[in-house]
Amino acid sequence: MTRSNIALLVLIAAVAALPLFGGAYALRLGTIACLYAVLALSWNVVGGLAGYPSFATAAFFGYGAYAAGVLLGHGWPLWAAVASAMLSAFVAAAALGAVLLRLRGHYFAIASLSLAEVLRELVNNATDLTGGGMGLNIPLASGAGIMAEATFFFFAMWGVLLATALMAIIVGGSKLGFALACIRQNETASSMVGLNTTLYKAAAFGLSACFVSAAGGIYAAWVHYIDPSDVFDILYSVKPIVMALMGGLGSPLGVACGAFLYLGLEEVVWRNYIQIHTGVLGLLIVLLLLFLPHGLSSLRPDRLWRRAKHV
Amino acid sequence: MQAAQILINALVLGCLYACIAIGFSLVWGVLNVINLIHGSFIVLGAYLAFGLYNALHIPPWYAVIVAAPLFFVLGYLLQRLILNRVITAPVLVTLTLTFGLDLILNNAMIYVFKADYRKLTLTPSLGSASIFDVVVPVDRLIATAAALALTGLLYLLLRRSRIGRAIVAVRLDRDAAVLMGVNVPSIYAIAFGLGAALAGCAGVLMALIFPISPLTSSAYLGKAFVVCVLGGLGSVSGALAGGLLLALVEGVGSTFLGPSHATTLSFVLLIVFLVLRPQGLVGRKGFE
């Protein structure tokens, strides 16, 4: 267990203390913070470790939301609905990944981007099952009261975050993480020395999809109403990338910090510039990529010190 | 007779799709950048045509002459000032950067023009032409002819002009082009400017036919993607072939399966092509 992984677990434990401090707003913010961190950490397994520019996060988020939502509508308990969404997402994504991950670079990016479009169209057209464009109402869990329910969903999302972080740490330290790093460095060479690259890439894609769809399932139960344009929003694919870039690609701690920081920025921007919030997000992306390509870790104080000395 | 009508519709729509995709394909092929601003450029071009017609009564087929230089300068500056700084970075960075730029442009358009759908209505209307039972609106025919003319113009430019040959040379082998004395950053900026100009012109033509709204930009971008992959990256004829194929598949699909499945069908086609034939129908290394 490295120092940064311990710091990550401490950070997540600190988030769990949130209900002690605030009311409904803090809980809502905390739930979204956990959701974002789950998306960013899951993206990092494919995008950060293996270096594949995946834009499929929205597809799996929407898939999880709809799979769990439909099952909840049939009277399944929450844990069972989310668990089956996870399991089916893992299987489907690993199978899809084995095909899609043969593509590289731009082609993979486009193929993963279009996954969300395809799923959105399918959901839109399967009106009997999903309500189509009208959206899907998800029954209220219980009459336990607003605060109790908010606390419950906060801890549910937090639990998914903890599981995702443990997954990220385990993957990072395992043979799978090592293989993914090799693939990022030089895929052809890795397969030449006998690495089964297809197997590892598919496993990474599946794992990523599995936790993203768990977050989607909890999200659906939390907001009680989902519609295709909401849960298959392309921004769900792009935001995790921005978070990972902000915190620094590859390291789970950096990515989680990036997610929390991003949420903070988004809250400030949303509140003050509601009309132009996507434009400000775009500006943030451009500035980040032009001036801080390695995320906020390129702002290390010792570097500033060194630069000052040379002047 | 229904088959003839589907075929004619596909032919008309296919040329327009090619026009949407060709600037995108040029930028992707030469700069190796997926230009996600393309859709918003098209919508901006449509607004330009809308404004010119309503304010000065300049019909869209003349507005192309205004749009082309304007968008060229816009694209040139954008590449020089912003995109050129990350041009050697991994795919993820260039892709995310153009996405950020698109968010800015699109949000600005929603802020300025609002998200309402508008329509450029020509007065008097041009009516429609019909041969036997096959009916085509005249404005569509004009837009198709203009789209074909633009495509042909780009082909000639790449084939005959000095700059065009330099663009093809950079696309074929960047390092060799440098050794032959080609100023690569300048060629990159010119290619991006050309891509933007083509997007603007495509937008002007789209204004003639389709409703205008900032929200339609992602649909145009999606079409450009699919056409590029179907036709094969990096050729004018590829964009034409891809556009025609997509229009045909959409037309046949929406006739037999219903219009709500057209998008799914085109994306399924995209995935199939990506996996089985990523070089597209007529893909090859040179760009002409």
XYZ file of N, CA, C and O in Angstrom, chain A residues 3 6 39 69 80-82 118 121 150 183-184 207 226 258 268 291:
68
model
N 1.857 5.377 -0.209
C 1.398 6.512 0.589
C 0.189 7.189 -0.067
O -0.746 7.593 0.615
N -3.038 5.292 0.578
C -3.533 5.509 1.940
C -4.214 6.868 2.024
O -5.309 7.008 2.589
N -17.098 7.994 -11.289
C -16.953 8.071 -12.753
C -15.492 8.303 -13.126
O -14.953 7.659 -14.032
N -33.262 1.022 -12.988
C -34.565 1.673 -12.936
C -35.690 0.730 -13.339
O -36.719 0.657 -12.665
N -30.332 -5.606 -5.189
C -30.380 -6.629 -6.234
C -30.384 -5.982 -7.611
O -29.709 -6.451 -8.542
N -31.129 -4.866 -7.734
C -31.195 -4.180 -9.032
C -29.820 -3.655 -9.426
O -29.373 -3.838 -10.561
N -29.134 -3.030 -8.465
C -27.817 -2.477 -8.772
C -26.818 -3.591 -9.056
O -26.021 -3.504 -10.000
N -26.053 5.058 -29.567
C -26.806 3.854 -29.916
C -27.742 3.468 -28.773
O -28.934 3.220 -28.978
N -30.712 5.770 -28.501
C -31.739 5.489 -29.507
C -32.531 4.240 -29.147
O -33.754 4.206 -29.282
N -32.163 10.932 2.000
C -30.960 11.585 1.474
C -29.718 10.957 2.079
O -28.738 10.689 1.385
N 0.642 -1.733 -21.928
C -0.138 -1.452 -23.131
C -0.067 0.026 -23.465
O 0.062 0.423 -24.628
N -0.136 0.867 -22.417
C -0.063 2.305 -22.667
C 1.297 2.669 -23.272
O 1.384 3.461 -24.196
N -14.442 -3.754 -16.012
C -14.402 -3.248 -14.645
C -14.877 -1.804 -14.592
O -15.678 -1.416 -13.735
N -35.721 9.317 -14.587
C -34.633 9.457 -15.555
C -35.229 9.525 -16.950
O -36.298 8.974 -17.204
N -9.158 15.542 -8.283
C -9.643 16.277 -9.445
C -11.161 16.287 -9.478
O -11.774 17.307 -9.772
N -19.616 26.625 -8.070
C -19.428 28.072 -8.133
C -19.938 28.598 -9.472
O -20.686 29.577 -9.538
N -2.352 25.245 -20.467
C -1.376 25.740 -19.496
C -1.009 24.730 -18.413
O 0.061 24.839 -17.822
